[in-house]
Short mmCIF file of C-alpha atoms and ligand atoms in Angstrom, two decimals:
data_model
loop_
_atom_site.label_atom_id
_atom_site.label_comp_id
_atom_site.label_asym_id
_atom_site.label_seq_id
_atom_site.Cartn_x
_atom_site.Cartn_y
_atom_site.Cartn_z
CA MET A 1 186.96 50.59 -0.56
CA ALA A 2 187.77 54.21 0.14
CA ASN A 3 186.45 53.88 3.65
CA LYS A 4 188.89 51.31 4.86
CA GLN A 5 191.74 53.25 3.34
CA GLU A 6 190.52 56.36 5.18
CA GLN A 7 191.11 54.68 8.49
CA GLU A 8 194.80 54.18 7.84
CA HIS A 9 196.78 57.32 8.26
CA LEU A 10 197.68 58.76 4.94
CA TRP A 11 200.25 61.44 4.18
CA TRP A 12 197.63 64.14 3.91
CA HIS A 13 196.20 63.23 7.32
CA GLU A 14 199.54 63.51 9.03
CA GLY A 15 201.31 66.25 7.13
CA VAL A 16 201.47 70.03 6.95
CA ILE A 17 200.54 71.80 3.70
CA TYR A 18 202.40 74.95 2.67
CA GLN A 19 200.91 77.17 -0.04
CA ILE A 20 203.24 78.85 -2.49
CA TYR A 21 202.01 81.77 -4.58
CA PRO A 22 204.47 81.20 -7.42
CA ARG A 23 204.71 84.82 -8.60
CA SER A 24 206.03 85.79 -5.19
CA PHE A 25 208.16 82.99 -3.78
CA GLN A 26 211.49 83.20 -5.58
CA ASP A 27 212.55 84.69 -8.88
CA SER A 28 215.43 82.99 -10.67
CA ASP A 29 215.74 85.00 -13.88
CA GLY A 30 215.54 88.62 -12.79
CA ASP A 31 212.16 89.45 -14.33
CA GLY A 32 210.78 90.33 -10.90
CA ILE A 33 208.31 87.44 -10.94
CA GLY A 34 208.79 84.17 -9.10
CA ASP A 35 209.21 81.00 -11.13
CA LEU A 36 209.63 77.23 -10.94
CA LYS A 37 213.43 77.28 -10.86
CA GLY A 38 213.10 79.72 -7.98
CA ILE A 39 210.86 77.32 -6.07
CA ILE A 40 213.29 74.47 -6.70
CA SER A 41 216.12 76.53 -5.23
CA ARG A 42 214.13 76.93 -2.01
CA LEU A 43 213.03 73.34 -1.47
CA ASP A 44 215.80 72.70 1.04
CA TYR A 45 214.42 75.55 3.10
CA LEU A 46 210.93 74.02 3.08
CA LYS A 47 212.33 70.64 4.04
CA TRP A 48 214.24 72.29 6.88
CA LEU A 49 211.07 74.07 7.99
CA GLY A 50 209.39 70.67 8.20
CA VAL A 51 206.37 71.09 5.97
CA THR A 52 205.48 67.90 4.12
CA ALA A 53 203.40 69.04 1.14
CA ILE A 54 203.48 72.05 -1.13
CA TRP A 55 200.46 73.46 -2.92
CA VAL A 56 201.41 75.75 -5.79
CA SER A 57 198.84 78.24 -7.15
CA PRO A 58 198.37 78.14 -10.97
CA ILE A 59 201.49 77.95 -13.15
CA TYR A 60 199.71 77.36 -16.46
CA PRO A 61 199.63 79.52 -19.61
CA SER A 62 197.37 82.47 -18.87
CA PRO A 63 196.82 86.06 -20.00
CA MET A 64 197.06 86.82 -16.23
CA ALA A 65 193.87 88.86 -16.01
CA ASP A 66 193.44 87.17 -12.60
CA PHE A 67 197.11 86.24 -12.12
CA GLY A 68 196.87 82.71 -13.41
CA TYR A 69 193.32 81.84 -12.34
CA ASP A 70 192.36 82.52 -15.96
CA ILE A 71 193.89 79.57 -17.78
CA SER A 72 194.34 79.35 -21.53
CA ASP A 73 196.01 75.91 -21.59
CA TYR A 74 195.44 73.44 -18.76
CA CYS A 75 198.30 71.16 -19.75
CA GLY A 76 201.13 73.62 -20.19
CA ILE A 77 203.44 75.85 -18.16
CA HIS A 78 203.45 79.64 -18.52
CA PRO A 79 206.85 80.65 -19.98
CA MET A 80 207.10 83.25 -17.24
CA PHE A 81 207.23 80.38 -14.72
CA GLY A 82 209.45 78.12 -16.82
CA THR A 83 209.09 75.07 -19.03
CA MET A 84 207.51 71.66 -18.68
CA GLY A 85 211.06 70.43 -18.14
CA ASP A 86 211.34 72.74 -15.12
CA PHE A 87 208.04 71.41 -13.85
CA ASP A 88 209.19 67.79 -14.15
CA ASP A 89 212.33 68.78 -12.33
CA LEU A 90 210.32 70.45 -9.56
CA LEU A 91 208.14 67.39 -9.10
CA GLN A 92 211.12 65.09 -8.96
CA GLN A 93 213.00 67.34 -6.54
CA VAL A 94 209.99 67.57 -4.26
CA HIS A 95 209.68 63.79 -4.24
CA THR A 96 213.40 63.27 -3.70
CA ARG A 97 212.97 65.21 -0.49
CA ASP A 98 210.07 63.00 0.50
CA MET A 99 207.58 65.81 0.15
CA LYS A 100 204.36 66.02 -1.88
CA LEU A 101 203.27 68.39 -4.63
CA ILE A 102 199.68 69.59 -5.00
CA LEU A 103 198.59 71.62 -8.02
CA ASP A 104 195.75 74.06 -8.46
CA LEU A 105 192.89 72.94 -10.70
CA VAL A 106 190.59 75.68 -11.98
CA PRO A 107 187.58 73.91 -13.50
CA ASN A 108 184.83 76.50 -12.98
CA HIS A 109 186.08 78.83 -15.69
CA THR A 110 188.74 79.18 -18.34
CA SER A 111 190.41 82.26 -19.75
CA ASN A 112 188.46 83.98 -22.52
CA GLU A 113 191.57 83.26 -24.58
CA HIS A 114 191.27 79.51 -24.11
CA PRO A 115 190.69 77.83 -27.52
CA TRP A 116 187.50 76.28 -26.09
CA PHE A 117 185.99 79.70 -25.49
CA GLN A 118 187.28 81.07 -28.77
CA GLU A 119 185.39 78.29 -30.52
CA SER A 120 182.34 78.61 -28.30
CA LYS A 121 181.90 82.30 -29.03
CA SER A 122 182.58 81.96 -32.74
CA SER A 123 178.98 81.10 -33.58
CA ARG A 124 175.76 79.86 -32.03
CA ASP A 125 176.07 76.51 -33.74
CA ASN A 126 179.69 75.83 -32.95
CA PRO A 127 180.00 72.36 -31.36
CA LYS A 128 181.53 73.98 -28.27
CA ARG A 129 178.76 76.59 -27.93
CA ASP A 130 177.25 74.65 -25.04
CA TRP A 131 180.61 74.32 -23.25
CA TYR A 132 179.96 77.74 -21.71
CA ILE A 133 176.84 79.37 -20.30
CA TRP A 134 175.14 81.39 -23.04
CA LYS A 135 171.72 82.99 -22.57
CA ASP A 136 169.38 85.25 -24.46
CA PRO A 137 168.77 88.69 -23.01
CA ALA A 138 165.71 89.41 -20.92
CA GLU A 139 162.72 90.85 -22.84
CA ASP A 140 164.02 94.40 -22.51
CA GLY A 141 167.49 93.42 -23.74
CA SER A 142 169.09 93.48 -20.31
CA GLU A 143 170.97 90.67 -18.52
CA PRO A 144 169.26 87.26 -18.30
CA ASN A 145 169.08 87.54 -14.49
CA ASN A 146 170.54 89.49 -11.57
CA TRP A 147 173.59 87.33 -10.89
CA LEU A 148 176.67 89.34 -9.99
CA SER A 149 180.40 88.92 -10.52
CA VAL A 150 182.52 88.31 -7.43
CA PHE A 151 184.89 90.94 -8.83
CA GLY A 152 182.21 93.62 -9.24
CA GLY A 153 179.44 94.41 -11.68
CA SER A 154 177.14 92.02 -13.48
CA GLY A 155 177.99 88.36 -13.95
CA TRP A 156 176.83 88.60 -17.56
CA GLU A 157 178.75 89.87 -20.56
CA TRP A 158 177.11 90.70 -23.86
CA ASP A 159 178.56 89.20 -27.04
CA GLU A 160 177.74 91.47 -29.95
CA ASN A 161 178.68 88.93 -32.56
CA THR A 162 176.30 86.14 -31.52
CA GLN A 163 173.76 88.35 -29.71
CA GLN A 164 173.80 86.45 -26.43
CA TYR A 165 175.19 86.92 -22.94
CA TYR A 166 177.72 84.60 -21.32
CA TYR A 167 178.05 84.10 -17.57
CA HIS A 168 181.23 84.77 -15.61
CA ALA A 169 181.24 84.41 -11.84
CA PHE A 170 184.59 86.25 -11.79
CA LEU A 171 186.09 88.53 -14.48
CA LYS A 172 184.57 88.77 -17.95
CA GLU A 173 187.94 87.32 -18.98
CA GLN A 174 186.98 84.20 -16.98
CA PRO A 175 183.89 82.72 -18.67
CA ASP A 176 182.26 79.90 -16.64
CA LEU A 177 182.27 76.44 -18.14
CA ASN A 178 178.96 74.62 -18.40
CA TRP A 179 179.48 71.65 -16.08
CA ARG A 180 176.12 70.15 -17.03
CA ASN A 181 177.72 69.29 -20.35
CA PRO A 182 179.33 65.79 -20.20
CA GLU A 183 181.96 66.82 -22.76
CA VAL A 184 183.17 69.57 -20.45
CA GLN A 185 183.35 67.09 -17.59
CA GLU A 186 185.41 64.66 -19.64
CA ALA A 187 187.72 67.41 -20.89
CA ILE A 188 188.59 68.47 -17.34
CA PHE A 189 188.89 64.88 -16.12
CA ASP A 190 191.46 64.39 -18.90
CA VAL A 191 193.34 67.40 -17.58
CA MET A 192 193.35 65.80 -14.14
CA ARG A 193 194.69 62.55 -15.59
CA PHE A 194 197.40 64.43 -17.47
CA TRP A 195 198.88 65.75 -14.23
CA LEU A 196 198.14 62.69 -12.11
CA ASP A 197 199.92 60.55 -14.72
CA LYS A 198 202.94 62.79 -14.29
CA GLY A 199 202.88 61.87 -10.63
CA ILE A 200 201.56 64.93 -8.82
CA ASP A 201 200.05 64.16 -5.44
CA GLY A 202 196.74 65.92 -5.72
CA PHE A 203 194.71 68.97 -6.56
CA ARG A 204 193.33 71.97 -4.77
CA VAL A 205 190.14 72.65 -6.74
CA ASP A 206 189.31 76.32 -7.24
CA VAL A 207 185.85 77.67 -6.26
CA MET A 208 184.29 74.23 -6.14
CA TRP A 209 180.95 75.47 -4.78
CA HIS A 210 180.46 77.60 -7.87
CA MET A 211 180.70 74.78 -10.39
CA ILE A 212 177.00 74.13 -11.02
CA LYS A 213 174.28 76.79 -11.26
CA ASP A 214 170.52 76.58 -10.95
CA ASP A 215 169.19 75.03 -14.16
CA LYS A 216 166.31 77.56 -14.25
CA PHE A 217 168.66 80.52 -13.76
CA ARG A 218 166.37 82.11 -11.20
CA ASP A 219 167.19 85.54 -9.75
CA ASN A 220 169.23 85.60 -6.56
CA PRO A 221 167.45 87.23 -3.58
CA PRO A 222 168.63 90.64 -2.34
CA ASN A 223 170.83 90.46 0.75
CA PRO A 224 169.03 92.09 3.69
CA ASP A 225 172.35 92.49 5.54
CA TYR A 226 174.19 94.30 2.76
CA LYS A 227 176.30 97.28 3.87
CA GLU A 228 178.01 99.91 1.73
CA HIS A 229 181.57 98.85 2.64
CA MET A 230 180.92 95.29 1.42
CA SER A 231 181.81 93.96 -2.01
CA THR A 232 179.04 94.71 -4.52
CA TYR A 233 178.84 90.93 -5.06
CA GLU A 234 177.19 90.68 -1.66
CA LYS A 235 174.21 92.79 -2.71
CA VAL A 236 172.46 89.54 -3.51
CA VAL A 237 172.70 86.13 -1.81
CA PRO A 238 174.09 83.57 -4.30
CA ALA A 239 171.30 81.09 -3.55
CA TYR A 240 170.92 80.01 -7.18
CA SER A 241 174.37 80.68 -8.59
CA THR A 242 176.39 78.60 -6.10
CA ASP A 243 176.22 75.44 -3.96
CA GLN A 244 173.58 73.65 -6.01
CA PRO A 245 172.76 70.03 -5.13
CA GLU A 246 174.05 68.70 -8.45
CA VAL A 247 177.56 69.90 -7.67
CA HIS A 248 178.02 66.77 -5.57
CA ASP A 249 177.69 64.50 -8.61
CA ILE A 250 180.54 66.40 -10.25
CA VAL A 251 182.69 66.28 -7.15
CA ALA A 252 182.09 62.52 -6.86
CA LYS A 253 183.23 62.09 -10.45
CA MET A 254 186.38 64.08 -9.75
CA ARG A 255 187.00 61.91 -6.74
CA LYS A 256 186.60 58.83 -8.89
CA VAL A 257 189.23 60.08 -11.31
CA THR A 258 191.52 60.70 -8.33
CA ASN A 259 190.82 57.27 -6.84
CA ASP A 260 192.22 55.59 -9.93
CA TYR A 261 195.61 56.67 -8.65
CA ASP A 262 197.33 55.71 -5.46
CA ALA A 263 197.32 58.01 -2.43
CA ARG A 264 196.35 61.27 -4.12
CA VAL A 265 194.44 64.02 -2.38
CA LEU A 266 191.49 66.09 -3.55
CA ILE A 267 190.97 69.41 -1.78
CA GLY A 268 188.07 71.77 -2.45
CA GLU A 269 188.12 75.53 -2.08
CA ILE A 270 184.69 76.11 -0.54
CA TYR A 271 183.58 79.19 1.37
CA LEU A 272 180.38 78.02 3.08
CA PRO A 273 179.00 77.73 6.61
CA ILE A 274 180.02 74.54 8.43
CA HIS A 275 176.92 72.47 7.79
CA ARG A 276 177.02 73.11 4.07
CA LEU A 277 180.78 72.79 3.90
CA VAL A 278 180.77 69.27 5.31
CA THR A 279 178.36 68.06 2.62
CA TYR A 280 181.36 68.25 0.28
CA TYR A 281 182.85 65.17 1.95
CA GLY A 282 180.12 63.55 -0.09
CA HIS A 283 177.81 60.67 0.57
CA ASP A 284 179.94 57.94 2.24
CA ASN A 285 183.02 60.06 1.73
CA THR A 286 182.83 59.98 -2.04
CA GLY A 287 183.42 63.74 -2.29
CA VAL A 288 186.60 65.66 -1.63
CA HIS A 289 189.08 64.45 0.98
CA LEU A 290 189.45 67.93 2.39
CA PRO A 291 186.85 70.64 1.94
CA PHE A 292 189.00 73.63 2.93
CA ASN A 293 187.89 74.92 6.30
CA PHE A 294 188.36 78.70 6.40
CA MET A 295 187.05 79.25 9.89
CA LEU A 296 190.39 80.56 11.16
CA VAL A 297 190.47 83.20 8.44
CA SER A 298 186.87 84.32 8.76
CA GLU A 299 185.65 83.99 12.36
CA ASP A 300 186.12 86.66 15.01
CA TRP A 301 189.31 86.20 17.01
CA ASP A 302 187.47 85.43 20.20
CA ALA A 303 188.08 82.35 22.34
CA ARG A 304 184.44 81.59 23.13
CA LYS A 305 183.24 82.03 19.57
CA LEU A 306 186.14 80.10 18.09
CA SER A 307 185.92 77.16 20.46
CA MET A 308 182.19 76.96 19.79
CA LYS A 309 182.89 76.85 16.06
CA ILE A 310 185.65 74.28 16.48
CA ASP A 311 183.27 72.00 18.34
CA GLU A 312 180.53 72.61 15.81
CA TYR A 313 182.95 71.58 13.09
CA GLU A 314 184.23 68.52 14.98
CA GLY A 315 180.64 67.49 15.55
CA ALA A 316 179.62 67.98 11.92
CA ILE A 317 182.39 65.98 10.23
CA PRO A 318 180.94 62.74 8.92
CA PRO A 319 182.38 59.39 10.03
CA GLY A 320 185.53 58.70 8.01
CA GLY A 321 185.92 62.38 7.11
CA TRP A 322 189.16 64.14 8.03
CA PRO A 323 189.23 67.73 9.34
CA ASN A 324 191.51 70.51 8.10
CA TRP A 325 192.40 74.09 8.99
CA VAL A 326 193.61 76.99 6.89
CA ILE A 327 195.37 80.01 8.41
CA GLY A 328 195.74 82.13 5.28
CA ASN A 329 195.95 82.21 1.51
CA HIS A 330 196.43 84.52 -1.46
CA ASP A 331 192.87 85.86 -1.20
CA GLN A 332 192.79 86.76 2.49
CA PRO A 333 194.56 89.25 4.75
CA ARG A 334 197.60 87.65 6.33
CA ILE A 335 197.09 86.18 9.77
CA SER A 336 199.54 88.51 11.51
CA SER A 337 197.76 91.52 10.06
CA ARG A 338 194.35 90.15 10.92
CA VAL A 339 194.96 89.16 14.53
CA GLY A 340 197.95 91.43 15.13
CA HIS A 341 201.61 90.72 15.70
CA SER A 342 201.15 89.88 19.37
CA GLN A 343 198.60 87.15 18.62
CA SER A 344 200.30 85.64 15.62
CA LYS A 345 202.24 83.00 17.58
CA VAL A 346 199.01 82.01 19.31
CA ALA A 347 197.38 81.62 15.88
CA GLY A 348 200.24 79.44 14.68
CA MET A 349 199.92 77.23 17.73
CA LEU A 350 196.22 76.87 17.18
CA LEU A 351 196.69 75.91 13.52
CA LEU A 352 199.35 73.33 14.36
CA THR A 353 197.70 71.71 17.37
CA LEU A 354 194.10 71.37 16.24
CA ARG A 355 192.96 68.01 14.91
CA GLY A 356 193.16 68.03 11.13
CA THR A 357 195.50 68.86 8.30
CA PRO A 358 196.93 72.39 8.61
CA THR A 359 197.47 74.61 5.56
CA MET A 360 199.75 77.59 5.99
CA TYR A 361 200.62 80.37 3.58
CA TYR A 362 204.17 81.24 2.56
CA GLY A 363 205.68 83.89 4.79
CA ASP A 364 203.41 83.20 7.78
CA GLU A 365 206.34 81.40 9.35
CA ILE A 366 208.34 84.65 9.52
CA GLY A 367 205.36 86.75 10.50
CA MET A 368 204.99 88.52 7.16
CA ARG A 369 202.28 91.16 7.24
CA ASP A 370 200.06 92.67 4.58
CA VAL A 371 202.08 95.24 2.70
CA PRO A 372 200.34 98.53 1.93
CA ILE A 373 200.32 99.06 -1.83
CA PRO A 374 199.93 102.66 -3.10
CA PRO A 375 196.83 103.09 -5.31
CA GLU A 376 198.88 103.61 -8.47
CA GLU A 377 200.60 100.25 -7.92
CA VAL A 378 197.49 98.13 -7.33
CA GLN A 379 197.34 95.15 -9.67
CA ASP A 380 194.64 92.85 -8.33
CA PRO A 381 191.46 93.15 -10.45
CA GLN A 382 189.28 92.82 -7.35
CA GLY A 383 191.02 95.90 -5.93
CA LEU A 384 190.94 97.81 -9.20
CA ASN A 385 187.27 97.13 -9.91
CA MET A 386 186.01 98.24 -6.49
CA PRO A 387 188.66 100.85 -5.58
CA ASP A 388 186.78 102.39 -2.66
CA LYS A 389 186.22 99.10 -0.82
CA ASP A 390 189.72 98.04 0.22
CA LEU A 391 189.42 94.64 -1.42
CA SER A 392 192.76 94.42 -3.18
CA ARG A 393 194.55 91.13 -2.54
CA ASP A 394 197.96 92.55 -3.45
CA PRO A 395 198.97 93.21 0.19
CA GLU A 396 199.02 89.47 0.99
CA ARG A 397 200.76 88.55 -2.27
CA THR A 398 204.05 90.42 -1.85
CA PRO A 399 207.45 88.76 -2.38
CA MET A 400 208.79 86.32 0.18
CA GLN A 401 211.34 87.96 2.44
CA TRP A 402 214.46 85.81 2.36
CA ASP A 403 217.31 88.01 3.54
CA ASN A 404 218.43 91.60 4.01
CA SER A 405 219.94 92.10 0.59
CA GLU A 406 218.21 94.30 -1.96
CA ASN A 407 214.67 93.08 -2.68
CA ALA A 408 214.99 90.64 0.22
CA GLY A 409 216.74 88.09 -1.98
CA PHE A 410 213.55 87.56 -3.95
CA THR A 411 214.76 88.96 -7.27
CA GLU A 412 217.68 90.71 -8.88
CA GLY A 413 215.21 92.73 -10.95
CA LYS A 414 212.28 94.91 -9.93
CA PRO A 415 209.79 92.90 -7.86
CA TRP A 416 206.28 92.82 -9.34
CA LEU A 417 204.91 94.02 -6.01
CA ARG A 418 206.84 96.13 -3.54
CA LEU A 419 208.40 94.85 -0.31
CA PRO A 420 207.63 96.30 3.12
CA ASP A 421 210.06 98.81 4.60
CA ASN A 422 210.99 96.43 7.41
CA PHE A 423 212.07 93.45 5.33
CA ARG A 424 215.65 93.78 6.59
CA ARG A 425 214.36 92.87 10.04
CA VAL A 426 211.66 90.43 9.01
CA ASN A 427 213.25 87.77 6.86
CA VAL A 428 214.33 84.14 6.86
CA GLU A 429 218.03 84.79 7.20
CA VAL A 430 217.85 86.89 10.36
CA GLN A 431 215.24 84.67 11.98
CA ARG A 432 216.89 81.35 11.23
CA ASP A 433 219.38 81.44 14.09
CA ASP A 434 217.34 83.50 16.51
CA ASN A 435 215.87 81.27 19.21
CA PHE A 436 213.05 83.71 19.84
CA SER A 437 212.01 84.35 16.27
CA MET A 438 208.74 83.45 14.63
CA LEU A 439 210.59 81.17 12.24
CA THR A 440 212.27 79.18 15.00
CA TYR A 441 208.94 78.95 16.75
CA TYR A 442 207.09 77.67 13.66
CA ARG A 443 209.82 75.16 12.93
CA ARG A 444 209.71 73.81 16.49
CA LEU A 445 205.92 73.67 16.45
CA ILE A 446 205.89 71.73 13.20
CA LYS A 447 208.56 69.40 14.50
CA LEU A 448 206.65 68.69 17.72
CA ARG A 449 203.46 68.14 15.79
CA GLN A 450 205.12 65.73 13.39
CA GLU A 451 206.91 63.80 16.15
CA GLU A 452 203.85 63.32 18.31
CA PRO A 453 201.02 61.14 17.00
CA ALA A 454 198.75 62.76 19.61
CA LEU A 455 199.19 66.07 17.79
CA HIS A 456 198.84 64.91 14.20
CA ILE A 457 196.41 62.02 14.36
CA GLY A 458 195.24 62.03 17.97
CA ASP A 459 191.75 62.70 19.26
CA TYR A 460 190.48 66.13 20.15
CA ALA A 461 188.46 67.10 23.22
CA PRO A 462 187.54 70.61 24.31
CA VAL A 463 188.44 71.85 27.79
CA VAL A 464 186.22 74.54 29.22
CA SER A 465 187.84 77.29 31.27
CA LYS A 466 188.01 81.11 31.20
CA ASP A 467 186.36 83.21 28.51
CA SER A 468 189.64 84.53 27.17
CA LEU A 469 191.18 81.06 26.87
CA LEU A 470 190.81 78.47 24.20
CA SER A 471 191.93 75.11 25.51
CA PHE A 472 191.72 71.51 24.45
CA ILE A 473 193.31 68.11 24.77
CA ARG A 474 194.95 66.01 22.08
CA LYS A 475 195.39 62.36 22.87
CA TYR A 476 196.83 59.28 21.26
CA GLU A 477 196.96 56.03 23.23
CA ASP A 478 198.26 57.08 26.64
CA ARG A 479 199.99 60.26 25.58
CA GLN A 480 198.05 63.46 26.17
CA PHE A 481 198.69 67.12 25.52
CA LEU A 482 196.82 70.06 26.95
CA ILE A 483 196.91 73.15 24.78
CA ILE A 484 196.04 76.50 26.33
CA LEU A 485 195.82 79.66 24.24
CA ASN A 486 195.13 83.15 25.51
CA LEU A 487 193.39 85.06 22.74
CA THR A 488 193.59 88.35 24.62
CA HIS A 489 196.44 90.61 25.74
CA LYS A 490 195.54 90.25 29.43
CA PRO A 491 196.97 87.65 31.79
CA CYS A 492 194.57 85.23 33.44
CA LEU A 493 194.30 82.01 35.33
CA PHE A 494 193.57 78.67 33.73
CA ARG A 495 191.39 76.60 35.99
CA ALA A 496 189.48 73.77 34.39
CA GLU A 497 186.09 72.72 35.62
CA HIS A 498 185.97 69.25 37.23
CA HIS A 499 189.62 68.40 36.48
CA THR A 500 193.14 68.97 37.65
CA TYR A 501 195.80 68.81 35.01
CA LYS A 502 199.42 68.02 35.86
CA GLY A 503 202.30 68.03 33.47
CA LYS A 504 205.20 69.84 31.88
CA ILE A 505 205.25 72.68 29.35
CA VAL A 506 207.00 71.35 26.24
CA LEU A 507 206.43 74.28 23.92
CA ALA A 508 205.41 77.87 24.50
CA THR A 509 205.10 81.16 22.70
CA ASP A 510 207.75 82.35 25.19
CA PRO A 511 210.44 79.66 25.22
CA GLU A 512 211.40 80.64 28.80
CA ARG A 513 208.28 78.84 29.97
CA GLU A 514 209.36 75.51 28.58
CA GLY A 515 210.31 72.75 31.00
CA MET A 516 208.12 74.22 33.73
CA GLN A 517 205.96 71.78 35.71
CA ILE A 518 202.37 72.83 36.10
CA GLU A 519 199.67 71.72 38.43
CA LYS A 520 196.12 72.84 39.09
CA ASN A 521 196.01 76.61 38.50
CA ILE A 522 198.13 77.79 35.64
CA SER A 523 198.77 81.50 35.18
CA ILE A 524 198.81 82.48 31.57
CA SER A 525 200.28 85.70 30.22
CA GLY A 526 198.56 87.88 27.68
CA ASP A 527 199.05 86.58 24.13
CA GLU A 528 200.46 83.36 25.48
CA GLY A 529 200.07 79.83 24.23
CA ILE A 530 201.46 76.68 25.86
CA VAL A 531 201.54 73.00 25.01
CA VAL A 532 201.60 70.83 28.12
CA LEU A 533 202.54 67.16 28.09
CA LEU A 534 200.31 65.67 30.76
CA ASP A 535 201.62 63.17 33.32
C1 LIG B 601 189.65 81.44 -6.16
C2 LIG B 601 191.09 81.85 -6.13
C3 LIG B 601 191.18 83.32 -6.40
C4 LIG B 601 190.62 83.57 -7.78
C5 LIG B 601 189.21 83.03 -7.92
C6 LIG B 601 188.79 82.92 -9.33
O1 LIG B 601 188.92 82.01 -5.13
O2 LIG B 601 191.67 81.49 -4.91
O3 LIG B 601 192.47 83.81 -6.29
O4 LIG B 601 190.64 84.93 -8.05
O5 LIG B 601 189.10 81.73 -7.39
O6 LIG B 601 189.48 81.88 -9.98
MG1 LIG B 602 211.15 85.01 -12.91
#
């Protein structure tokens, strides 16, 4: 049974996941866009860094209206990224290095150019008509209900030919599949089997909480907290268009497909508050293994608020469920832009010392920041559709900064998105041999985490001290670590209630602190984080 297996420590409990946005990691053919051969050429770097699993955003054939999240063939490779031969090579090379490969699965919607949609829209009585969500107009000819697109405007698109609307939670080029239709379910499960048969180690499932909609298609309620600067999507609360109870049946079926294979992982992209998020572990852990926990990308950077949320999360995880933490991704501002350069080491320490599988985003390890993109160069549809709202995701999708050659070693052509002016200072090559660099720091943190069971599978307990400090203990058998993080710029004193901690600093944001013995009161600098091995 799944439950017994859960108790043993599996690779995705112990490891560190690294997300690659394939357009931006490494170009091998000079077209300015990253590709599979490029990724292969950088695997030794990832191995050296110490990450154990790679998640690659979509690499499938796609018209690229949403940069690959609009798929026109689920079982192919976009020629821009390479061939199926290159993919097989990538998978093998990842495995040779004893790492894992996770692919993106996008089941909520296809591209409008997918043959399924082409058939579906061809006529009302096409056998695939019901594979998508088609509805008659309201009495006055307008949209069937008030559901909105995440990328701006209505969620409904009129089809002149068949005189009905279809629903798209994202672009009109991304029509939503009808997951109530068993044929759709089977078609996507076959896609899963196609890749699992090849030997991939799991899926990250795109927008899982969107997959099933209210069967009565009721109007969403207006959002009382809506403000002008927010995305127009937030004008209504998606009470009926997302997170419907029936989604859990679908997720359980996906899990079942996954369970037919050995040691694969199923991860769900789910942006929901903690108590709804954890329902995606499913009844008796028959849901996803890891419902992505985005708390570190969305909560205020405040020690009291964060530690409260961490405890709320720890307390909400069902027995047998495994926690996880995400520090960034291709949809969110980069961590060092969000919390600031001075806090970014603290954020890295938090990610890599909390209990649960960490997911980091390419470039975080060198402190890459969001790159300002001039309006005429914006490519992200979310940015283009709501130009006055600062919602473009291009800034966090810029090319990886490898070295100080032209285009940072990313491409010999013109990069699809520009590089920041400071890439000659902020890159892998210059940081590699610098003992004080972000890269060295990340590598040492990952190494410590992976060497110490207390840090990767150990228990977690909060430690209450000052308001500006976030502190906790990780423990495995008789080995214990105390982690203290100052989330402010001001120095302060760590003094725990009811306890005296004695030990030695084994890792710190400032390496000069390492080796120091500590006892009782510990003075902590601004922006400092320390890992203490307790006596
Ligand atoms: C997910 C992806 C995002 C994409 C959207 C639609 O949120 O991470 O990049 O635009 O789904 O597929
Ligand atoms: Mg290329």
